[in-house]
mmCIF file of C-alpha atoms in Angstrom:
data_model
loop_
_atom_site.group_PDB
_atom_site.id
_atom_site.type_symbol
_atom_site.label_atom_id
_atom_site.label_comp_id
_atom_site.label_asym_id
_atom_site.label_seq_id
_atom_site.Cartn_x
_atom_site.Cartn_y
_atom_site.Cartn_z
ATOM 1 C CA MET A 23 163.825 60.053 106.027
ATOM 2 C CA LEU A 24 163.088 63.199 108.095
ATOM 3 C CA HIS A 25 160.431 64.201 105.553
ATOM 4 C CA GLN A 26 158.614 60.868 106.060
ATOM 5 C CA CYS A 27 158.747 61.119 109.879
ATOM 6 C CA LEU A 28 157.359 64.664 109.876
ATOM 7 C CA GLY A 29 154.746 63.626 107.328
ATOM 8 C CA ASN A 30 153.578 60.799 109.595
ATOM 9 C CA LEU A 31 153.248 63.236 112.487
ATOM 10 C CA GLY A 32 151.219 65.600 110.320
ATOM 11 C CA CYS A 33 153.150 68.771 111.110
ATOM 12 C CA CYS A 34 155.447 71.098 109.209
ATOM 13 C CA VAL A 35 154.922 69.315 105.884
ATOM 14 C CA SER A 36 152.321 70.040 103.242
ATOM 15 C CA THR A 37 150.589 66.813 102.339
ATOM 16 C CA GLY A 38 149.215 68.118 99.067
ATOM 17 C CA ARG A 39 145.496 67.684 99.814
ATOM 18 C CA PHE A 40 144.405 70.202 97.231
ATOM 19 C CA PHE A 41 142.464 69.731 94.026
ATOM 20 C CA LYS A 42 142.223 72.674 91.630
ATOM 21 C CA ARG A 43 143.304 75.044 94.429
ATOM 22 C CA ASN A 44 140.551 73.813 96.761
ATOM 23 C CA TYR A 45 141.416 72.083 100.005
ATOM 24 C CA ILE A 46 140.251 68.470 100.171
ATOM 25 C CA ARG A 47 138.887 67.377 103.532
ATOM 26 C CA ILE A 48 139.592 63.746 104.269
ATOM 27 C CA ARG A 49 137.545 61.910 106.850
ATOM 28 C CA THR A 50 135.832 58.588 107.333
ATOM 29 C CA ALA A 51 132.866 58.261 105.035
ATOM 30 C CA PRO A 52 129.435 58.159 106.696
ATOM 31 C CA GLU A 53 126.976 55.390 106.044
ATOM 32 C CA PRO A 54 125.114 56.018 102.746
ATOM 33 C CA THR A 55 121.773 55.923 104.585
ATOM 34 C CA ASN A 56 122.938 58.799 106.838
ATOM 35 C CA ILE A 57 123.654 61.148 103.932
ATOM 36 C CA ILE A 58 121.061 63.663 102.764
ATOM 37 C CA TRP A 59 121.844 63.468 99.068
ATOM 38 C CA GLU A 60 119.851 66.584 98.144
ATOM 39 C CA ASN A 61 122.235 68.665 100.263
ATOM 40 C CA GLN A 62 125.367 67.544 98.405
ATOM 41 C CA ASP A 63 125.030 70.463 95.993
ATOM 42 C CA VAL A 64 125.223 73.088 98.762
ATOM 43 C CA PRO A 65 128.748 74.567 98.840
ATOM 44 C CA TYR A 66 130.813 74.158 101.992
ATOM 45 C CA SER A 67 130.993 77.939 102.536
ATOM 46 C CA MET A 68 127.181 78.189 102.438
ATOM 47 C CA ARG A 69 126.853 75.369 104.993
ATOM 48 C CA VAL A 70 129.344 77.129 107.291
ATOM 49 C CA LEU A 71 127.454 80.424 106.899
ATOM 50 C CA ARG A 72 124.128 78.747 107.661
ATOM 51 C CA THR A 73 125.611 76.972 110.680
ATOM 52 C CA GLY A 74 126.908 80.316 111.970
ATOM 53 C CA ILE A 75 123.532 81.993 111.492
ATOM 54 C CA ILE A 76 121.749 79.131 113.243
ATOM 55 C CA SER A 77 124.197 79.282 116.143
ATOM 56 C CA LEU A 78 123.570 83.020 116.481
ATOM 57 C CA VAL A 79 119.783 82.573 116.363
ATOM 58 C CA PHE A 80 120.019 79.785 118.930
ATOM 59 C CA PHE A 81 122.085 82.010 121.250
ATOM 60 C CA VAL A 82 119.537 84.851 120.902
ATOM 61 C CA ILE A 83 116.659 82.453 121.658
ATOM 62 C CA VAL A 84 118.386 81.152 124.784
ATOM 63 C CA LEU A 85 119.214 84.696 125.936
ATOM 64 C CA LEU A 86 115.660 85.923 125.293
ATOM 65 C CA SER A 87 114.247 82.881 127.111
ATOM 66 C CA PHE A 88 116.470 83.571 130.110
ATOM 67 C CA VAL A 89 115.430 87.241 130.232
ATOM 68 C CA LEU A 90 111.693 86.435 129.976
ATOM 69 C CA VAL A 91 111.790 83.741 132.657
ATOM 70 C CA TYR A 92 113.927 85.898 134.965
ATOM 71 C CA ALA A 93 111.607 88.891 134.548
ATOM 72 C CA ALA A 94 108.480 86.829 135.195
ATOM 73 C CA ASN A 95 109.961 85.151 138.275
ATOM 74 C CA THR A 96 111.249 88.442 139.649
ATOM 75 C CA GLY A 97 107.817 90.017 139.163
ATOM 76 C CA ALA A 98 106.130 87.089 140.879
ATOM 77 C CA LYS A 99 108.474 87.221 143.861
ATOM 78 C CA ARG A 100 108.099 90.978 144.173
ATOM 79 C CA ASN A 101 104.314 90.725 144.438
ATOM 80 C CA MET A 102 104.245 87.852 146.913
ATOM 81 C CA GLU A 103 103.833 89.010 150.486
ATOM 82 C CA SER A 104 106.813 87.787 152.429
ATOM 83 C CA SER A 105 106.208 87.703 156.120
ATOM 84 C CA SER A 106 108.363 85.647 158.390
ATOM 85 C CA GLN A 107 105.948 83.928 160.685
ATOM 86 C CA LEU A 108 107.799 82.937 163.818
ATOM 87 C CA LEU A 109 106.683 80.668 166.638
ATOM 88 C CA GLY A 110 108.788 82.445 169.245
ATOM 89 C CA VAL A 111 110.748 79.281 170.034
ATOM 90 C CA ALA A 112 114.450 79.434 169.201
ATOM 91 C CA THR A 113 114.667 75.752 168.207
ATOM 92 C CA CYS A 114 111.818 76.101 165.675
ATOM 93 C CA ASP A 115 112.438 79.551 164.238
ATOM 94 C CA PRO A 116 115.085 80.437 161.664
ATOM 95 C CA ASP A 117 117.980 82.718 162.541
ATOM 96 C CA THR A 118 116.202 85.936 163.513
ATOM 97 C CA SER A 119 119.407 87.975 163.562
ATOM 98 C CA VAL A 120 119.072 88.309 159.774
ATOM 99 C CA LEU A 121 115.545 89.682 160.180
ATOM 100 C CA ALA A 122 116.651 92.061 162.945
ATOM 101 C CA ALA A 123 119.472 93.403 160.776
ATOM 102 C CA SER A 124 117.096 94.141 157.876
ATOM 103 C CA ASP A 125 114.442 95.878 160.017
ATOM 104 C CA ALA A 126 111.834 93.428 158.685
ATOM 105 C CA TYR A 127 108.672 92.927 160.668
ATOM 106 C CA GLU A 128 108.717 89.784 162.806
ATOM 107 C CA CYS A 129 105.332 88.095 162.819
ATOM 108 C CA LEU A 130 105.006 86.052 166.003
ATOM 109 C CA VAL A 131 102.252 83.495 165.502
ATOM 110 C CA PRO A 132 101.315 83.181 169.217
ATOM 111 C CA ASN A 133 100.782 86.946 169.354
ATOM 112 C CA ALA A 134 98.864 87.098 166.070
ATOM 113 C CA THR A 135 96.439 84.363 167.074
ATOM 114 C CA SER A 136 95.503 86.307 170.208
ATOM 115 C CA TRP A 137 94.762 89.591 168.404
ATOM 116 C CA THR A 138 91.200 90.808 168.119
ATOM 117 C CA LEU A 139 89.717 91.987 164.851
ATOM 118 C CA ASP A 140 89.284 95.523 166.225
ATOM 119 C CA PHE A 141 93.000 95.677 167.116
ATOM 120 C CA VAL A 142 94.033 94.484 163.656
ATOM 121 C CA LYS A 143 91.740 97.000 161.881
ATOM 122 C CA SER A 144 93.577 99.921 163.474
ATOM 123 C CA ALA A 145 97.075 98.390 163.133
ATOM 124 C CA SER A 146 99.761 98.808 160.489
ATOM 125 C CA ILE A 147 99.852 96.940 157.187
ATOM 126 C CA ASP A 148 102.552 94.593 158.540
ATOM 127 C CA VAL A 149 100.327 93.606 161.448
ATOM 128 C CA LYS A 150 97.386 93.042 159.066
ATOM 129 C CA ASN A 151 99.531 90.879 156.789
ATOM 130 C CA CYS A 152 100.810 88.942 159.789
ATOM 131 C CA TYR A 153 97.276 88.356 161.038
ATOM 132 C CA CYS A 154 95.967 87.259 157.635
ATOM 133 C CA GLY A 155 98.984 85.023 157.004
ATOM 134 C CA THR A 156 98.567 83.394 160.384
ATOM 135 C CA LEU A 157 94.907 82.665 159.700
ATOM 136 C CA GLY A 158 95.716 81.167 156.301
ATOM 137 C CA TYR A 159 93.924 81.274 152.968
ATOM 138 C CA ALA A 160 91.078 78.927 153.898
ATOM 139 C CA SER A 161 90.046 80.850 157.010
ATOM 140 C CA VAL A 162 90.310 84.219 155.295
ATOM 141 C CA ILE A 163 88.268 83.168 152.248
ATOM 142 C CA GLN A 164 85.503 81.684 154.427
ATOM 143 C CA ASP A 165 85.012 84.974 156.284
ATOM 144 C CA PRO A 166 83.473 87.688 154.037
ATOM 145 C CA GLU A 167 84.407 90.402 156.531
ATOM 146 C CA LEU A 168 88.113 89.493 156.176
ATOM 147 C CA VAL A 169 87.938 89.110 152.390
ATOM 148 C CA GLU A 170 86.404 92.545 151.905
ATOM 149 C CA GLY A 171 88.117 94.120 154.900
ATOM 150 C CA ILE A 172 91.574 93.877 156.378
ATOM 151 C CA CYS A 173 92.808 90.912 154.319
ATOM 152 C CA LYS A 174 91.727 92.250 150.913
ATOM 153 C CA ASP A 175 95.141 93.739 150.042
ATOM 154 C CA TRP A 176 96.936 90.662 151.396
ATOM 155 C CA LEU A 177 94.783 88.368 149.242
ATOM 156 C CA LEU A 178 95.218 90.540 146.144
ATOM 157 C CA ASN A 179 98.992 90.715 146.544
ATOM 158 C CA ASN A 180 99.299 86.975 147.069
ATOM 159 C CA ALA A 181 96.904 86.210 144.210
ATOM 160 C CA THR A 182 98.899 88.485 141.911
ATOM 161 C CA GLY A 183 102.114 86.753 142.953
ATOM 162 C CA VAL A 184 100.650 83.295 142.353
ATOM 163 C CA GLY A 185 99.221 84.442 139.018
ATOM 164 C CA LEU A 186 102.615 85.779 137.949
ATOM 165 C CA ALA A 187 104.281 82.517 139.016
ATOM 166 C CA ILE A 188 101.785 80.572 136.882
ATOM 167 C CA PHE A 189 102.391 83.023 134.030
ATOM 168 C CA ALA A 190 106.149 82.460 134.386
ATOM 169 C CA SER A 191 105.577 78.714 134.129
ATOM 170 C CA MET A 192 103.455 79.213 131.024
ATOM 171 C CA ILE A 193 106.196 81.363 129.516
ATOM 172 C CA VAL A 194 108.607 78.456 129.971
ATOM 173 C CA VAL A 195 106.178 76.054 128.293
ATOM 174 C CA GLY A 196 105.537 78.524 125.455
ATOM 175 C CA ILE A 197 109.242 79.129 124.962
ATOM 176 C CA ASN A 198 109.861 75.384 124.764
ATOM 177 C CA VAL A 199 107.168 74.927 122.099
ATOM 178 C CA VAL A 200 108.376 77.883 120.047
ATOM 179 C CA CYS A 201 112.026 76.832 120.396
ATOM 180 C CA LYS A 202 111.219 73.315 119.224
ATOM 181 C CA PHE A 203 109.498 74.667 116.116
ATOM 182 C CA ILE A 204 112.236 77.211 115.373
ATOM 183 C CA LEU A 205 115.075 74.752 115.902
ATOM 184 C CA LEU A 206 113.464 72.104 113.690
ATOM 185 C CA THR A 207 112.927 74.712 110.980
ATOM 186 C CA LEU A 208 116.502 75.940 111.320
ATOM 187 C CA ALA A 209 117.842 72.387 111.175
ATOM 188 C CA GLU A 210 116.107 71.860 107.846
ATOM 189 C CA TRP A 211 117.330 75.244 106.581
ATOM 190 C CA GLU A 212 120.933 74.457 107.549
ATOM 191 C CA ARG A 213 120.985 71.609 105.001
ATOM 192 C CA PRO A 214 123.539 69.359 106.695
ATOM 193 C CA LEU A 215 125.133 66.489 104.843
#
């Protein structure tokens, strides 16, 4: 009686699911149309090995993808000129205490719009970047003196940053295409039932 109760619970009792010293797995049979009959000859141990290899390759692909995207995005952000352009009005500007604590240059737009070109030419790189950022891309590109003069470095840095951001996006697209091909190939190689 105890043997039957434990057997129904499935613990502590060997149910004798062995055939010629091989364990027999019992599960609900799949639909015959869902079975890949050519793969029936592949031993269970080989399928487990292939599944393990595919899982490892998949993990490496995901890790490599993460590293490439992170590196490209970090490079793009590093090359983008980051200047906090402030209006000088407390209700419009972000918390400037963070900027003051980091010794970052505060670009006040009302001041920058009143600067003369001669003043900016003799000023620091932060002042030049503030001036060019306040003018905007369209105004800078329309003025050849700014493009070849004080805003040249600002334009190059921003163009490099935008180019790296586009490159990072293309890396993501390329990784997706390559991953699709690799995973489809690996799925065929795994030879599932």
